[in-house]
mmCIF file of C-alpha atoms and ligand atoms in Angstrom:
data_model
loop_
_atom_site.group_PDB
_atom_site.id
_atom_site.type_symbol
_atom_site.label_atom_id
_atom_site.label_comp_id
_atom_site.label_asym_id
_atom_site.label_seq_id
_atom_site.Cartn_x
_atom_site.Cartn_y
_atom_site.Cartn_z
ATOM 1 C CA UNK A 339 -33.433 -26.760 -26.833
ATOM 2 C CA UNK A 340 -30.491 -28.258 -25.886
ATOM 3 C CA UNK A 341 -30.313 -31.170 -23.225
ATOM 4 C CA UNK A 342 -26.882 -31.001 -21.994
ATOM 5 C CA UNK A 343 -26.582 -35.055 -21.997
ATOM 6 C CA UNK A 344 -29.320 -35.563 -19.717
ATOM 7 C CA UNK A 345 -31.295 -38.855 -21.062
ATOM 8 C CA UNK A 346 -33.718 -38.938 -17.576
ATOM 9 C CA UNK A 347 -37.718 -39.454 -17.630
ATOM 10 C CA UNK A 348 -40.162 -38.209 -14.982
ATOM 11 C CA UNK A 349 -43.548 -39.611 -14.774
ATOM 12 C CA UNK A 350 -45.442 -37.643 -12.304
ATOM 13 C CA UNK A 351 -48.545 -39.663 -10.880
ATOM 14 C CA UNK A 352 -46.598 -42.762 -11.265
ATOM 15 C CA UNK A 353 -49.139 -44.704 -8.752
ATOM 16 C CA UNK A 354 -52.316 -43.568 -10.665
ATOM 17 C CA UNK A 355 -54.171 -45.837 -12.334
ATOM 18 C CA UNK A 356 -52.451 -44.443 -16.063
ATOM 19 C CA UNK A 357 -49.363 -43.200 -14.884
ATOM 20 C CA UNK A 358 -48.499 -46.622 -12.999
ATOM 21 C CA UNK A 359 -48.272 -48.994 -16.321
ATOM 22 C CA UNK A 360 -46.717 -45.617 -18.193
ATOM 23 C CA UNK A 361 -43.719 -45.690 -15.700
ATOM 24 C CA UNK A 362 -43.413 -49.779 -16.348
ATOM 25 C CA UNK A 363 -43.665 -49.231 -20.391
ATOM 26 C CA UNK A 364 -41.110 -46.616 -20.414
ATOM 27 C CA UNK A 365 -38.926 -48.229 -18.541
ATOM 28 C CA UNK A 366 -39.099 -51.663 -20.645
ATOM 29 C CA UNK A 367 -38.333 -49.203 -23.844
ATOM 30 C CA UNK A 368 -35.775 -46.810 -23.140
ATOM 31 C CA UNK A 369 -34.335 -48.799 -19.181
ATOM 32 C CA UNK A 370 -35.517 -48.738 -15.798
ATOM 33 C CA UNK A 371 -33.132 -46.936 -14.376
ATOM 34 C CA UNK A 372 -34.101 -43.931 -16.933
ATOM 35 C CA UNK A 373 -37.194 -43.527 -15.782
ATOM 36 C CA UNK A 374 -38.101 -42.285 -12.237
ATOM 37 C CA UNK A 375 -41.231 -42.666 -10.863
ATOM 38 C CA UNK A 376 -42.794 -39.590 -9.136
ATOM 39 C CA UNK A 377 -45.345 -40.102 -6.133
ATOM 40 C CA UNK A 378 -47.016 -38.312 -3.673
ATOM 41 C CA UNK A 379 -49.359 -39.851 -1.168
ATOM 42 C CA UNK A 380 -48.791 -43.489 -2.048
ATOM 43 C CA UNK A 381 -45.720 -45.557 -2.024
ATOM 44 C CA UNK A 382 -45.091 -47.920 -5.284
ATOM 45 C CA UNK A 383 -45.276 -51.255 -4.608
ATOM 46 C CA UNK A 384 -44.053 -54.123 -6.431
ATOM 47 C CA UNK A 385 -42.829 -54.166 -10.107
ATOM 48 C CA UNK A 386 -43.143 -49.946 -10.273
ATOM 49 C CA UNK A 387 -40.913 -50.270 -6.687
ATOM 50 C CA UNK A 388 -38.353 -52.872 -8.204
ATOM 51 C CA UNK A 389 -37.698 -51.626 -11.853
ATOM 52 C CA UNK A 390 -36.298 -47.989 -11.483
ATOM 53 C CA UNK A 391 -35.766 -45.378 -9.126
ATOM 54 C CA UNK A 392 -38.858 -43.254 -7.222
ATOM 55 C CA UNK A 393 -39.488 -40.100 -5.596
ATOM 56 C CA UNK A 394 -41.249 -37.597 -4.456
ATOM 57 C CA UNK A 395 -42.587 -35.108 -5.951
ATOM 58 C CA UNK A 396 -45.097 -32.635 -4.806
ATOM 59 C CA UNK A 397 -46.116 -30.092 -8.086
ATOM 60 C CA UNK A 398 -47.507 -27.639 -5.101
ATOM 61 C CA UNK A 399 -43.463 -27.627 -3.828
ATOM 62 C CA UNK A 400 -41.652 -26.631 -7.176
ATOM 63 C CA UNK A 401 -38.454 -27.230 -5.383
ATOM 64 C CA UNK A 402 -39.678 -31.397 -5.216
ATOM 65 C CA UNK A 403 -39.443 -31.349 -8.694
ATOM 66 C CA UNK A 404 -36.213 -28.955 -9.366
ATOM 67 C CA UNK A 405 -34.392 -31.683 -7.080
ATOM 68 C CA UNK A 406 -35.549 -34.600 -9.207
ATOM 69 C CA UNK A 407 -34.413 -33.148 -12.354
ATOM 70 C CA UNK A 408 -31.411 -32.224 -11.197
ATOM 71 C CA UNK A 409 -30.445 -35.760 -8.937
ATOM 72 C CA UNK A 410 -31.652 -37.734 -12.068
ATOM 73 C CA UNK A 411 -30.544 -35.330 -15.121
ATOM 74 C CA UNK A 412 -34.412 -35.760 -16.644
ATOM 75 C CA UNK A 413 -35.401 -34.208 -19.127
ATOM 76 C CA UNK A 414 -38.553 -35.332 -20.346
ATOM 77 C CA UNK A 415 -41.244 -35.160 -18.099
ATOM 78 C CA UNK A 416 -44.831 -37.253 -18.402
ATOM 79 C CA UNK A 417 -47.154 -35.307 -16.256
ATOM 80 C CA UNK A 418 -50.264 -37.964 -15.177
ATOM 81 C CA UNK A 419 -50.756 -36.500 -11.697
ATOM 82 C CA UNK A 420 -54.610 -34.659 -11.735
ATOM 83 C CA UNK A 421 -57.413 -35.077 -10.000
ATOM 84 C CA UNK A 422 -60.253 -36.815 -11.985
ATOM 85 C CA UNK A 423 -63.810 -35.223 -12.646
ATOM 86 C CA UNK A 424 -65.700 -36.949 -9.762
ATOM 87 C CA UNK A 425 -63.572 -35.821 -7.602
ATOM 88 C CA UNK A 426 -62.888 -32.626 -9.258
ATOM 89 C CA UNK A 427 -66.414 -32.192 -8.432
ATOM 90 C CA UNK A 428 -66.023 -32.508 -4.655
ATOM 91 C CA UNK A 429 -62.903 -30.467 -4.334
ATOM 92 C CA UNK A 430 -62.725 -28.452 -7.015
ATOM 93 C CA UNK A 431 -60.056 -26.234 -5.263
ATOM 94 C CA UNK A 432 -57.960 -29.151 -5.252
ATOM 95 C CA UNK A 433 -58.368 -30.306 -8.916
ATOM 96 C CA UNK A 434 -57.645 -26.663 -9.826
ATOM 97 C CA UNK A 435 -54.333 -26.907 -7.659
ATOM 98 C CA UNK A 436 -53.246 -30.231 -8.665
ATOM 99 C CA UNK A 437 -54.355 -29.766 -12.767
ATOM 100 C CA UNK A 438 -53.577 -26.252 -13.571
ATOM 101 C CA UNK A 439 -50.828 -24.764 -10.506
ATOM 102 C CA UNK A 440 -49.372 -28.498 -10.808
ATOM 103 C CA UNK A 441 -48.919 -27.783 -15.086
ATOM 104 C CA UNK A 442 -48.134 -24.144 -14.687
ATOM 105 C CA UNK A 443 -45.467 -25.067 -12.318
ATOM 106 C CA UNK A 444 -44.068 -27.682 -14.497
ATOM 107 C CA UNK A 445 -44.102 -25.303 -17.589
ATOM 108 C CA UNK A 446 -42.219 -22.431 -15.440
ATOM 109 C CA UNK A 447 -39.200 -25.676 -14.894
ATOM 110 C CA UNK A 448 -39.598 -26.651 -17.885
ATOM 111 C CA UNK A 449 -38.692 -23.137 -19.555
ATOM 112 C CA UNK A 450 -36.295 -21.992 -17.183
ATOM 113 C CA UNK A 451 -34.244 -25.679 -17.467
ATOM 114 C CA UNK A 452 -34.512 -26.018 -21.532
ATOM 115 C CA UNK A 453 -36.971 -29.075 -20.553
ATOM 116 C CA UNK A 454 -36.420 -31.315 -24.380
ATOM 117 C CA UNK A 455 -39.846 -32.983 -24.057
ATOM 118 C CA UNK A 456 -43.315 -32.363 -21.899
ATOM 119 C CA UNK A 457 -46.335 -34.714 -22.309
ATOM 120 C CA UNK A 458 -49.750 -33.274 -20.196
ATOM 121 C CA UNK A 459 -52.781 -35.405 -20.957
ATOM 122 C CA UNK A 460 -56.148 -33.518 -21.674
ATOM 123 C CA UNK A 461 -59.196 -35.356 -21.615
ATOM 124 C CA UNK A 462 -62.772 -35.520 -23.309
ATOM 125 C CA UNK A 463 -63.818 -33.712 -20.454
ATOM 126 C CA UNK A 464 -62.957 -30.207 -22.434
ATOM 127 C CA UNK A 465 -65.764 -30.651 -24.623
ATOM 128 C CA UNK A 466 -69.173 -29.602 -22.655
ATOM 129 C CA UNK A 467 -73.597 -29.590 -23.404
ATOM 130 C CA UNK A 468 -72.338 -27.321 -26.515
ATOM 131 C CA UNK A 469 -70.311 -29.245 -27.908
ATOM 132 C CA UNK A 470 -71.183 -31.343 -31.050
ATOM 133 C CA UNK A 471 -71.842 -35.263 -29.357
ATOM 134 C CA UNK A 472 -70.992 -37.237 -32.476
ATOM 135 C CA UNK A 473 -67.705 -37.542 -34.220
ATOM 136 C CA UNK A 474 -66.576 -34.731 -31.865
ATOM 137 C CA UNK A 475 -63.972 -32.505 -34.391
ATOM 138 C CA UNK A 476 -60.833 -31.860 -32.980
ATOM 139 C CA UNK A 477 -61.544 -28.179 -33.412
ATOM 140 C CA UNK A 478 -64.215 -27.426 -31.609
ATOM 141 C CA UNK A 479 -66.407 -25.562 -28.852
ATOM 142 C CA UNK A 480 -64.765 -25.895 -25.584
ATOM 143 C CA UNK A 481 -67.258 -25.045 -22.612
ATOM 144 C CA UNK A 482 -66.773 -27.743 -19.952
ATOM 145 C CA UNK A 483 -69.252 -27.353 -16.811
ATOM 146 C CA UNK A 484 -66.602 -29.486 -14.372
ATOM 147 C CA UNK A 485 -63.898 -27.966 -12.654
ATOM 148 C CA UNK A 486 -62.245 -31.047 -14.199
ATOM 149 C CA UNK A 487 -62.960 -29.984 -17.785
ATOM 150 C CA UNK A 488 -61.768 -26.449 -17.227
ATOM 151 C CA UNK A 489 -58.267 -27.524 -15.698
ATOM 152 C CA UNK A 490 -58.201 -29.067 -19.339
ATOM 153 C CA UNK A 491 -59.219 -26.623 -21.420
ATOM 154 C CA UNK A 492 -56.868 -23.883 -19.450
ATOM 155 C CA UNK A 493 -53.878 -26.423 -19.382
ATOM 156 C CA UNK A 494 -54.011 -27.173 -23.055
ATOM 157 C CA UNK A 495 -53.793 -23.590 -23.718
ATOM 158 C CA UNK A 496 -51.299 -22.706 -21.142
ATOM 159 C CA UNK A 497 -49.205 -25.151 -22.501
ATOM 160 C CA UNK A 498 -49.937 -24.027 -26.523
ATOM 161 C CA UNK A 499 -48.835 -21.166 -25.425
ATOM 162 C CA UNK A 500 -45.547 -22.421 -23.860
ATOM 163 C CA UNK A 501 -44.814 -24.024 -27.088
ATOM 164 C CA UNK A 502 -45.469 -20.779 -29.114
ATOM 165 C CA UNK A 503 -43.562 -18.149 -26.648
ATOM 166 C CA UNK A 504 -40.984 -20.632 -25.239
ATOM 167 C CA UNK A 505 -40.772 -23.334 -27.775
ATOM 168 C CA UNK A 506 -41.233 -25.767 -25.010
ATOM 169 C CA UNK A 507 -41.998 -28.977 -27.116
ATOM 170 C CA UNK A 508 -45.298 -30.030 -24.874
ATOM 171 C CA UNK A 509 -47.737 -32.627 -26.301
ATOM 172 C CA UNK A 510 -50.624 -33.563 -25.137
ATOM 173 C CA UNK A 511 -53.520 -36.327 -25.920
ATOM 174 C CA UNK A 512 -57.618 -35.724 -25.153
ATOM 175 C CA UNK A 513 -58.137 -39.156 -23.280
ATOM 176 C CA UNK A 514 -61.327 -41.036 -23.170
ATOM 177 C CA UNK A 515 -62.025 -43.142 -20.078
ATOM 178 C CA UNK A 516 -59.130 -45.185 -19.916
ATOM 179 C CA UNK A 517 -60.383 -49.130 -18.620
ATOM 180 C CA UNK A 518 -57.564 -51.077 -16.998
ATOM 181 C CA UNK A 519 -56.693 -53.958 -14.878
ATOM 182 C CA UNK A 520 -53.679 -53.068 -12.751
ATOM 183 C CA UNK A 521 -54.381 -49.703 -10.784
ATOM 184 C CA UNK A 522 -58.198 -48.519 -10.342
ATOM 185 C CA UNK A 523 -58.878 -45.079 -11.269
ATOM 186 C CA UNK A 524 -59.530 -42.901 -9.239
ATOM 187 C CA UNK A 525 -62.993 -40.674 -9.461
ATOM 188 C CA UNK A 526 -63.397 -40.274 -12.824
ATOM 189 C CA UNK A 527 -67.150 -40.372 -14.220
ATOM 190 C CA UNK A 528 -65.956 -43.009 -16.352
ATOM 191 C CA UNK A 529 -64.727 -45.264 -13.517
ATOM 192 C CA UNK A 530 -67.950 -47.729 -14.035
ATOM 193 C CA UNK A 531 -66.975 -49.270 -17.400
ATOM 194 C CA UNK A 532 -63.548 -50.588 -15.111
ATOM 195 C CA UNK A 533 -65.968 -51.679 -11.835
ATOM 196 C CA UNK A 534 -68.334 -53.291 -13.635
ATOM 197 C CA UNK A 535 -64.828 -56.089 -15.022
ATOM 198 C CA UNK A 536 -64.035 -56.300 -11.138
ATOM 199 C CA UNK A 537 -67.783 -56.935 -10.432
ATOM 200 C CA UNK A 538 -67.932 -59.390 -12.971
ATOM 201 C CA UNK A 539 -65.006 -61.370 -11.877
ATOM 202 C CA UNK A 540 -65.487 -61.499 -8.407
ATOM 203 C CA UNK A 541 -69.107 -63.050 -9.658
ATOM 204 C CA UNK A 542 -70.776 -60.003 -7.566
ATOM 205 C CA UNK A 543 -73.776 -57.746 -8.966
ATOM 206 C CA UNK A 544 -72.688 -54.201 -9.826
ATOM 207 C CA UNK A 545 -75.004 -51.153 -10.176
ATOM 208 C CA UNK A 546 -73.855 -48.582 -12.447
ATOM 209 C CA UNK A 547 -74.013 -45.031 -11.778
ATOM 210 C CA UNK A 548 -75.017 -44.075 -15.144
ATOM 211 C CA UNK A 549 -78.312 -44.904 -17.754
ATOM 212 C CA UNK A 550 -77.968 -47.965 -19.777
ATOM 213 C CA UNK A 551 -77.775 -45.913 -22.995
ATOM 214 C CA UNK A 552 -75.242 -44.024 -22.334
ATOM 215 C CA UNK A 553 -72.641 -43.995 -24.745
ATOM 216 C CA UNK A 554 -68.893 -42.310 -23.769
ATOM 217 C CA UNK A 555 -65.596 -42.718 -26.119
ATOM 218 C CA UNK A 556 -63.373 -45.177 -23.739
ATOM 219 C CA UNK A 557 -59.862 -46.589 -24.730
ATOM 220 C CA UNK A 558 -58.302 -49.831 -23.571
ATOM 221 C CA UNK A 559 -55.047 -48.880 -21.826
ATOM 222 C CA UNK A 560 -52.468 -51.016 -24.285
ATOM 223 C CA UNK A 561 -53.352 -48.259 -26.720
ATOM 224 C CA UNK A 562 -53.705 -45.058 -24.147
ATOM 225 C CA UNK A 563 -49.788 -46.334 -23.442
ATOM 226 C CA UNK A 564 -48.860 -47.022 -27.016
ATOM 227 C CA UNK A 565 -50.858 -43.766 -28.131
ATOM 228 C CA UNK A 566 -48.812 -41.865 -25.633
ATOM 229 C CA UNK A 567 -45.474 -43.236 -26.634
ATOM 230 C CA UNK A 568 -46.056 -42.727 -30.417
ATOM 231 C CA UNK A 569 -46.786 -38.859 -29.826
ATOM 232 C CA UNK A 570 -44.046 -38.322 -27.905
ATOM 233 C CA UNK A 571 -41.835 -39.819 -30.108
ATOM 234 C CA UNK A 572 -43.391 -38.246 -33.514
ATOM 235 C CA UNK A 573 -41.668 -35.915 -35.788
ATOM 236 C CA UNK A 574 -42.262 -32.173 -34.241
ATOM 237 C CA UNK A 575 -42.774 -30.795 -37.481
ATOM 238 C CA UNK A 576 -45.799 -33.124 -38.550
ATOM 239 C CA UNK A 577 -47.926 -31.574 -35.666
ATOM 240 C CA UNK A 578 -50.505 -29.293 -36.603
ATOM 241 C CA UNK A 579 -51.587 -29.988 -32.991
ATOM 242 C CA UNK A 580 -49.813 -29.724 -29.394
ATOM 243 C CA UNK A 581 -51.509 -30.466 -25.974
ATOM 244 C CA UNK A 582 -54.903 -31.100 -27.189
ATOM 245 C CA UNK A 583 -55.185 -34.447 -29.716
ATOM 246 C CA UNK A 584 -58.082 -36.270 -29.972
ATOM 247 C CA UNK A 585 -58.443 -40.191 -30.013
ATOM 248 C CA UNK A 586 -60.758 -42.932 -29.970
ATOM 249 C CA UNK A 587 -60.714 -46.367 -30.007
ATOM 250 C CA UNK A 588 -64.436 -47.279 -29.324
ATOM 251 C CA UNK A 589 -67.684 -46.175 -28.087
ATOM 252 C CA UNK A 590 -70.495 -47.697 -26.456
ATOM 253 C CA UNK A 591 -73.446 -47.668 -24.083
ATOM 254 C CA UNK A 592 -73.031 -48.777 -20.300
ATOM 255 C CA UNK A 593 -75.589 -51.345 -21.149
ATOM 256 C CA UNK A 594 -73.678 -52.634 -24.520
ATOM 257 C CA UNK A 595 -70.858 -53.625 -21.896
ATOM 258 C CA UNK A 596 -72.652 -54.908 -19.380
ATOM 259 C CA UNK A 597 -73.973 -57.691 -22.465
ATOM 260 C CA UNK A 598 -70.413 -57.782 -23.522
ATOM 261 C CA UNK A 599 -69.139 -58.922 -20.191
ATOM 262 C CA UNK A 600 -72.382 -61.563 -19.977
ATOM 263 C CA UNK A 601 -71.411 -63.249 -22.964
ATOM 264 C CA UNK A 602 -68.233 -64.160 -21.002
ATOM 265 C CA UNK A 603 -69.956 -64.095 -17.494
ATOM 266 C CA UNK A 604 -73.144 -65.367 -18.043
ATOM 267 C CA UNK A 605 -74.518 -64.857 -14.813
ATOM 268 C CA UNK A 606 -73.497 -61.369 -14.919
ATOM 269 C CA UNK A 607 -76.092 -58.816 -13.131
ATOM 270 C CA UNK A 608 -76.192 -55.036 -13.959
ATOM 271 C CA UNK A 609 -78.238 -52.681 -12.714
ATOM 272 C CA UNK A 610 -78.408 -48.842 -13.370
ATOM 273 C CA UNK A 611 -78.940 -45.989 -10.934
ATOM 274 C CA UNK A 612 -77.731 -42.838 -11.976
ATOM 275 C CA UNK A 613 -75.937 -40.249 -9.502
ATOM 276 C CA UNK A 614 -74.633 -37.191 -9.880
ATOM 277 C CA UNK A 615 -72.199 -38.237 -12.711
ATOM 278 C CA UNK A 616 -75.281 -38.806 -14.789
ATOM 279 C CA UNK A 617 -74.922 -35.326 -15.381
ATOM 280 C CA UNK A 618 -71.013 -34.941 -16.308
ATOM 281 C CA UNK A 619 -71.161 -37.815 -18.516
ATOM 282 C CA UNK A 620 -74.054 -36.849 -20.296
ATOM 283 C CA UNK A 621 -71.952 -33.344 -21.002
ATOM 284 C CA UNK A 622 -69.659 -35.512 -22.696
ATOM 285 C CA UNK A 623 -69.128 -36.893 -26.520
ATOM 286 C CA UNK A 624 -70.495 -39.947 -27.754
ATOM 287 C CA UNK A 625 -67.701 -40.267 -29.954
ATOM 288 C CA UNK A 626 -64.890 -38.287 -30.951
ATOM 289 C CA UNK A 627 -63.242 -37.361 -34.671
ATOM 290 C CA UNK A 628 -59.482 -38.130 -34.466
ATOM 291 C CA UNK A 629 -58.429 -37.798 -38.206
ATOM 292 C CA UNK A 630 -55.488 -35.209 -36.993
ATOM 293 C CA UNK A 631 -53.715 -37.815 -34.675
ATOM 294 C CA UNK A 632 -53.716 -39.784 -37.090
ATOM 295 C CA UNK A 633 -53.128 -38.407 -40.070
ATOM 296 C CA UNK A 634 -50.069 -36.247 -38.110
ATOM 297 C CA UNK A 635 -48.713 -39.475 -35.962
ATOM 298 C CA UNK A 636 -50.661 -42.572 -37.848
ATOM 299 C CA UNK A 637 -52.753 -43.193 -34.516
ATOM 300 C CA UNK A 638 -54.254 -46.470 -34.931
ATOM 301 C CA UNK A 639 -56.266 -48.019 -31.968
ATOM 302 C CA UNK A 640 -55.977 -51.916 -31.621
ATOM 303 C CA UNK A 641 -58.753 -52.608 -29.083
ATOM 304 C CA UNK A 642 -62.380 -52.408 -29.534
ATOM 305 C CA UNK A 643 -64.926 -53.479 -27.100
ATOM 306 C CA UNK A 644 -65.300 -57.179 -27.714
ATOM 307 C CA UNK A 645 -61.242 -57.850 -27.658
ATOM 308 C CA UNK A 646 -61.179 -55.193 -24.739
ATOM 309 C CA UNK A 647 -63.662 -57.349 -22.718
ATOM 310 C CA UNK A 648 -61.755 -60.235 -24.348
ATOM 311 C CA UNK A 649 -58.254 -59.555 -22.554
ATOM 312 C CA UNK A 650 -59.490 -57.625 -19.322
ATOM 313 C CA UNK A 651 -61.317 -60.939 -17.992
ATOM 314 C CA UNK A 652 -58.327 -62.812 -19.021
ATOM 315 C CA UNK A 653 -55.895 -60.555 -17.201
ATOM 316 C CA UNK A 654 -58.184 -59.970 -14.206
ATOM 317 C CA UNK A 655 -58.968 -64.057 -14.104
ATOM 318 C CA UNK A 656 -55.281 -64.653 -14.069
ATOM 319 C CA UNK A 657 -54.790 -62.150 -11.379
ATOM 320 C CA UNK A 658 -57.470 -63.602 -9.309
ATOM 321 C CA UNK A 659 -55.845 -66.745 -10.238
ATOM 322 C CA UNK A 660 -52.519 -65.985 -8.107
ATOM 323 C CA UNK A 661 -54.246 -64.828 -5.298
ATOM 324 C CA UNK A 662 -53.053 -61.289 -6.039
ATOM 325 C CA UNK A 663 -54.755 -58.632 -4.463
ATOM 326 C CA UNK A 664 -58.237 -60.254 -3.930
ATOM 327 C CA UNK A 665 -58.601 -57.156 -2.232
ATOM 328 C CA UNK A 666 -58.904 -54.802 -5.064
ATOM 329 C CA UNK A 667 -60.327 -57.536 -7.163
ATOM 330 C CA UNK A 668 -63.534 -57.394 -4.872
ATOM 331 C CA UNK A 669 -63.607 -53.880 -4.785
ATOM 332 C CA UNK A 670 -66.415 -51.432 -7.356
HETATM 333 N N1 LIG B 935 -61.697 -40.665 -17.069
HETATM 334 C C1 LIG B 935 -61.802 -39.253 -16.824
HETATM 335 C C2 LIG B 935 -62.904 -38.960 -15.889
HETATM 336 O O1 LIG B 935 -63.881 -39.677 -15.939
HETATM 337 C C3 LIG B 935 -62.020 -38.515 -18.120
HETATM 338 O O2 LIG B 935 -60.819 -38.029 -18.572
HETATM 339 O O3 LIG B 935 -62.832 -38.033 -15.152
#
């Protein structure tokens, strides 16, 4: 489709805890003033406030978005609003508003406009209890039990199918938990493998909602940016895939990083008491099969678990260091 001369990027969910360091990354690659960073509820602050333009945009008011487009001449749109599986859980009307109505509505734009480029993260959360646990295949069983899960499985269709009525070019990623040190996620059932860094740094205990031994694929977000960037930028032709890749970059038990952290943090205590997300992540893979991505885009993580731990106590120590945010630094 053709794209008139417009050269703009939207980043919806430009304040969450992905979508904020997406916004920053694009902008260092392709300008900030290219890249316009879409909030709702909170207000960027900072380096997402200083580099680029922002604004808002509601995906429950199409006509939020339709103005964006238009002001900044985007065309490519990076779609990390959604409400996570925790919270999914709580407000599941919500999470189907915000994950499905929120993608549907972008997909309608996108069609009507000749959109060039769509990315809409899926997550590990479309595989369910029926699933195969190990090596996950990228073809698979997809049976979620969250309302989280089935936003995911629904959106990578709907937007499979855009792509094979429309020839919308959408692509889309699986994500693991995603561990970070600049935004906090926000209610995902992998949110404990980020609070138990901030535990550790601000020397406090931490007790971790899930067993010990269990084991979910998780992702260090240098490469959940880099991965991103690298299938948007891919050859259409070499993918056999659209919204749905998988990746991994590691896998381990909430009690292997819990050690990993004391071997840095010696004093480091963990203890585990299971809630209700027991039960999600225990739905989940252990590990996931992600031969297509990179066979069809040469996906290639860089972090695994001990130079993960490695850099997030560096950057979080440094952090602490200039007094930024102690705030959020205490927080888990
Ligand atoms: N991190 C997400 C969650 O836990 C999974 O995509 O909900």
């Amino acid at each position: 489709m053709s794209n008139d001369g417009r050269e703009g990027i939207l980043v919806t969910g430009a304040t969450g805890q992905i979508g904020s360091e997406l916004t920053l990354a694009l902008r260092e690659r392709y300008g900030g003033a290219r890249v316009v960073a879409g909030v709702h509820r909170t207000q960027p602050t900072g380096a997402l406030k200083d580099s680029g333009p922002h604004a808002v945009v509601d995906l429950t008011r199409p006509q939020t978005v339709v103005d964006v487009l238009d002001r900044y001449g985007v065309d490519t749109v990076y779609n990390m609003a959604a409400v996570l599986s925790a919270v999914g859980e709580r407000n599941p009307d919500v999470a189907w508003r915000v994950n499905l109505d929120g993608l549907y509505t972008l997909l309608e734009i996108g069609r009507e406009r000749g959109l060039k480029r769509l990315f809409c993260p899926s997550s590990i959360a479309v595989f369910g209890p029926d699933t195969p646990r190990d090596h996950t295949p990228q073809m698979t069983i997809l049976r979620p039990k969250t309302m989280y899960g089935i936003t995911k499985v629904a959106g990578e269709l709907l937007a499979e199918y855009y792509w094979e009525r429309y020839g919308l070019d959408v692509r889309g990623i699986r994500f693991p938990g995603i561990i970070s040190n600049q935004t906090l996620p926000g209610g995902g059932t992998t949110d404990y493998a980020v609070d138990m860094f901030y535990r550790a740094i601000a020397d406090a205990p931490y007790t971790c909602f899930v067993r010990e031994d269990t084991v979910l694929p998780m992702m260090y977000m240098p490469d959940c940016i880099r991965a991103t960037i690298m299938l948007m930028e891919a050859e259409g032709e070499a993918l056999r895939h659209r919204a749905s890749y998988n990746v991994a970059a590691m896998s381990f038990a909430a009690g292997e990083l819990a050690r990993e952290i004391r071997r840095h943090v010696p004093g480091f205590q963990c203890a585990f008491e299971p809630d209700h997300r027991q039960a999600i992540a225990d739905s989940w893979p252990r590990s996931i099969d992600d031969a297509a991505a990179r066979e069809d885009w040469g996906w290639q993580p860089e972090f695994d678990l001990a130079a993960m731990a490695i850099d997030m106590l560096e950057m979080l120590r440094e952090r602490r260091k200039q007094g930024a945010s102690e705030d959020v630094l205490d927080e888990g």
